[in-house]
């Protein structure tokens, strides 16, 4: 654990019929915040921010699927915020957004004193992003607790997802707290990368062909939400 005092707090709300999480990255020093994936009853999060005296200055999108962005207009009517997403996602989406800030993987955004690193994590969509702030990772539909995003919809690519998850597995500290885009967890809605490396089947496969087989042909037939942990041995057996 770091002994550095966090500059921020992550507030989360599970909203809508698809167990989506809407997050607020609240910077303590300035009482400003970024809202991530504003959707569904987003007014609940906007009211929460108002009640706490938090000003929303930025909107971060993990990707452009309807269940993650259907509260965007309402959010922009409430707050005069900048909208951030990755350039390949904007291209994939094709939406005519008013002056969005388009990023590349590796870019950084500052909300007050809180620095947010943007990871390009393609696989679920071409321009999916994860937002890494302090020890927290807001992962959208890239990584769920013991699951990962579908790769069979338009713009999905299971081989890219394999590479994305491999990089996340090796690149993120084991103590990183995962905040997923949907609540598919068996108990606590968050987890650590360490627990995911132990029990997330999508982090168990060592070659892309096995991963693709499991993601595209096996997973949906043998598992349902909430997802339990799966050992590496169980994952290996599942693709035999
Ligand atoms: Fe999605």
Coordinates of C-alpha atoms and ligand atoms in Angstrom, one line a residue:
X1 CA 0.0 0.0 0.0
X2 CA 1.1 3.5 -0.7
X3 CA 1.5 5.9 2.2
X4 CA 0.7 8.8 -0.1
X5 CA -2.6 10.4 0.8
X6 CA -5.1 10.1 -2.0
X7 CA -6.0 13.3 -3.8
X8 CA -9.4 11.9 -4.7
X9 CA -12.4 9.8 -3.8
X10 CA -14.2 7.5 -6.3
X11 CA -18.0 7.7 -5.7
X12 CA -20.1 5.1 -7.5
X13 CA -23.7 4.5 -8.2
X14 CA -25.3 1.4 -9.9
X15 CA -27.9 2.8 -12.2
X16 CA -30.3 1.5 -14.9
X17 CA -31.6 -1.9 -15.9
X18 CA -28.2 -3.3 -17.0
X19 CA -26.3 -2.9 -13.7
X20 CA -24.2 0.0 -15.0
X21 CA -21.9 1.9 -12.7
X22 CA -21.6 5.7 -13.0
X23 CA -18.6 7.0 -11.3
X24 CA -17.5 10.4 -10.0
X25 CA -13.8 11.1 -9.5
X26 CA -13.8 13.8 -6.9
X27 CA -10.7 15.9 -6.4
X28 CA -10.5 16.9 -2.8
X29 CA -8.3 20.0 -3.2
X30 CA -10.7 21.8 -5.6
X31 CA -14.0 20.0 -5.0
X32 CA -14.2 19.5 -8.7
X33 CA -14.9 16.1 -10.4
X34 CA -15.0 14.1 -13.5
X35 CA -18.1 12.0 -14.1
X36 CA -17.4 8.7 -15.9
X37 CA -20.0 7.1 -18.3
X38 CA -23.0 9.3 -17.5
X39 CA -26.1 7.2 -18.1
X40 CA -29.6 6.1 -17.0
X41 CA -30.7 8.0 -13.9
X42 CA -27.6 10.1 -14.0
X43 CA -29.5 12.9 -12.3
X44 CA -29.0 11.0 -9.1
X45 CA -25.2 11.5 -9.4
X46 CA -25.7 15.1 -10.5
X47 CA -27.8 15.7 -7.4
X48 CA -25.2 14.0 -5.3
X49 CA -22.5 16.3 -6.6
X50 CA -24.7 19.4 -6.1
X51 CA -25.5 18.3 -2.5
X52 CA -21.8 17.9 -1.7
X53 CA -20.8 21.1 -3.4
X54 CA -18.8 19.3 -6.0
X55 CA -18.5 20.9 -9.5
X56 CA -18.4 18.6 -12.4
X57 CA -15.8 19.9 -14.9
X58 CA -15.2 16.9 -17.1
X59 CA -17.0 13.9 -18.5
X60 CA -14.9 10.8 -19.2
X61 CA -16.3 8.1 -21.6
X62 CA -14.9 4.6 -21.4
X63 CA -16.6 3.8 -24.7
X64 CA -19.6 4.8 -26.8
X65 CA -22.2 2.1 -26.1
X66 CA -25.7 3.4 -25.4
X67 CA -25.8 2.1 -21.8
X68 CA -22.7 4.2 -21.0
X69 CA -23.6 7.5 -22.6
X70 CA -27.4 7.9 -22.6
X71 CA -27.1 10.5 -19.8
X72 CA -24.5 12.6 -21.6
X73 CA -26.8 15.3 -22.9
X74 CA -28.5 15.7 -19.5
X75 CA -25.0 15.9 -17.9
X76 CA -23.9 18.6 -20.3
X77 CA -27.2 20.6 -19.6
X78 CA -26.4 20.4 -15.9
X79 CA -22.6 21.1 -16.1
X80 CA -20.5 23.0 -18.6
X81 CA -18.1 20.1 -18.8
X82 CA -15.4 19.0 -21.3
X83 CA -16.0 15.6 -22.8
X84 CA -13.1 13.2 -23.1
X85 CA -12.8 10.0 -25.1
X86 CA -10.2 8.3 -27.3
X87 CA -9.8 9.4 -30.9
X88 CA -10.4 5.8 -32.2
X89 CA -13.7 5.6 -30.2
X90 CA -14.9 8.9 -31.6
X91 CA -14.2 7.6 -35.1
X92 CA -16.0 4.3 -34.4
X93 CA -19.0 6.1 -32.8
X94 CA -19.4 8.7 -35.5
X95 CA -21.4 11.0 -33.2
X96 CA -21.2 14.7 -33.8
X97 CA -20.1 15.9 -30.3
X98 CA -19.6 19.5 -29.6
X99 CA -15.8 20.1 -29.2
X100 CA -14.8 16.8 -27.5
X101 CA -11.3 16.4 -26.2
X102 CA -9.9 13.4 -28.2
X103 CA -7.1 11.5 -26.6
X104 CA -4.6 8.8 -27.3
X105 CA -3.5 6.1 -24.9
X106 CA -0.9 7.4 -22.5
X107 CA -2.4 10.9 -22.3
X108 CA -3.1 12.5 -18.9
X109 CA -5.9 14.6 -17.7
X110 CA -5.8 16.7 -14.5
X111 CA -8.9 17.2 -12.3
X112 CA -7.6 19.7 -9.7
X113 CA -4.7 17.9 -8.1
X114 CA -5.7 14.5 -9.3
X115 CA -3.9 13.1 -12.3
X116 CA -5.7 10.7 -14.5
X117 CA -3.8 8.4 -16.9
X118 CA -5.7 7.2 -19.9
X119 CA -5.1 3.7 -21.1
X120 CA -6.2 2.6 -24.6
X121 CA -7.7 -0.8 -24.1
X122 CA -9.3 -2.0 -27.4
X123 CA -11.2 -5.3 -27.6
X124 CA -14.7 -4.5 -26.5
X125 CA -14.7 -1.5 -28.9
X126 CA -11.8 -0.1 -31.0
X127 CA -11.3 2.9 -28.7
X128 CA -12.3 1.6 -25.3
X129 CA -10.5 3.4 -22.5
X130 CA -9.6 2.8 -18.9
X131 CA -9.0 5.7 -16.5
X132 CA -6.2 5.2 -13.9
X133 CA -6.1 7.6 -11.0
X134 CA -3.9 6.9 -8.0
X135 CA -4.6 3.3 -7.1
X136 CA -8.0 3.2 -8.8
X137 CA -8.8 1.9 -12.3
X138 CA -12.1 2.7 -13.9
X139 CA -12.3 0.0 -16.5
X140 CA -15.6 0.4 -18.4
X141 CA -16.5 -2.8 -20.3
X142 CA -12.8 -3.9 -20.6
X143 CA -12.5 -5.7 -17.3
X144 CA -15.3 -6.8 -14.9
X145 CA -14.9 -8.6 -11.6
X146 CA -14.2 -12.1 -12.8
X147 CA -15.3 -11.2 -16.3
X148 CA -14.5 -9.1 -19.4
X149 CA -16.4 -7.3 -22.1
X150 CA -18.0 -9.0 -25.0
X151 CA -16.0 -9.1 -28.2
X152 CA -18.7 -10.2 -30.6
X153 CA -20.4 -6.9 -31.3
X154 CA -19.5 -4.4 -34.0
X155 CA -16.0 -3.1 -33.4
X156 CA -15.2 -5.9 -31.0
X157 CA -12.0 -8.0 -31.4
X158 CA -11.1 -10.9 -29.1
X159 CA -7.4 -10.9 -30.2
X160 CA -7.1 -7.3 -29.3
X161 CA -8.8 -8.0 -26.0
X162 CA -6.3 -10.7 -25.3
X163 CA -3.4 -8.2 -25.9
X164 CA -5.2 -5.5 -23.8
X165 CA -5.7 -7.8 -20.8
X166 CA -2.2 -9.2 -21.0
X167 CA -0.8 -5.6 -20.8
X168 CA -3.1 -4.8 -17.9
X169 CA -2.1 -7.9 -16.1
X170 CA 1.6 -7.2 -16.3
X171 CA 1.5 -3.4 -16.2
X172 CA -0.9 -2.6 -13.3
X173 CA 0.2 -2.9 -9.7
X174 CA -1.4 -5.9 -7.9
X175 CA -3.1 -3.5 -5.4
X176 CA -4.9 -1.6 -8.1
X177 CA -8.6 -1.4 -7.3
X178 CA -10.8 -2.3 -10.2
X179 CA -14.0 -0.3 -10.7
X180 CA -15.9 -2.1 -13.6
X181 CA -18.5 -0.7 -15.9
X182 CA -21.2 -3.2 -14.8
X183 CA -21.9 -4.8 -11.4
X184 CA -21.4 -8.5 -12.3
X185 CA -19.5 -9.3 -9.1
X186 CA -20.6 -12.0 -6.6
X187 CA -20.1 -9.8 -3.5
X188 CA -18.1 -6.6 -3.3
X189 CA -18.6 -4.6 -6.5
X190 CA -14.9 -3.8 -6.7
X191 CA -11.8 -6.0 -6.6
X192 CA -8.0 -5.8 -6.8
X193 CA -5.9 -6.8 -9.8
X194 CA -4.3 -9.4 -7.5
X195 CA -7.7 -11.1 -7.0
X196 CA -8.5 -10.8 -10.7
X197 CA -5.1 -12.4 -11.7
X198 CA -6.1 -15.3 -9.4
X199 CA -9.7 -15.7 -10.3
X200 CA -10.6 -14.0 -13.6
X201 CA -10.7 -16.6 -16.4
X202 CA -9.9 -14.0 -19.0
X203 CA -6.5 -13.4 -17.3
X204 CA -5.6 -17.1 -17.2
X205 CA -5.0 -17.9 -20.9
X206 CA -1.4 -17.6 -22.1
X207 CA -2.0 -17.8 -25.8
X208 CA -4.5 -15.8 -28.0
X209 CA -6.1 -18.9 -29.6
X210 CA -7.2 -20.3 -26.2
X211 CA -8.5 -16.9 -25.1
X212 CA -10.4 -16.4 -28.3
X213 CA -12.0 -19.8 -28.1
X214 CA -13.0 -19.2 -24.4
X215 CA -14.3 -15.7 -25.0
X216 CA -16.2 -16.4 -28.3
X217 CA -17.5 -19.9 -27.8
X218 CA -17.3 -21.1 -24.2
X219 CA -17.8 -18.4 -21.6
X220 CA -21.4 -17.5 -22.4
X221 CA -22.5 -21.1 -22.4
X222 CA -21.0 -22.0 -19.0
X223 CA -21.2 -18.8 -16.9
X224 CA -23.8 -16.3 -15.9
X225 CA -23.8 -13.2 -13.7
X226 CA -22.9 -12.8 -10.9
X227 CA -19.5 -14.3 -11.9
X228 CA -17.6 -16.4 -9.5
X229 CA -13.9 -16.8 -9.5
X230 CA -12.4 -19.5 -11.8
X231 CA -9.1 -21.1 -11.3
X232 CA -6.5 -21.4 -14.0
X233 CA -7.1 -25.2 -14.0
X234 CA -10.8 -24.8 -14.4
X235 CA -10.3 -22.3 -17.3
X236 CA -7.9 -24.7 -19.0
X237 CA -10.4 -27.6 -18.6
X238 CA -13.2 -25.4 -20.0
X239 CA -11.6 -25.1 -23.4
X240 CA -10.6 -28.8 -23.8
Ligands
LIG1 FE1 -20.2 -1.8 -23.8

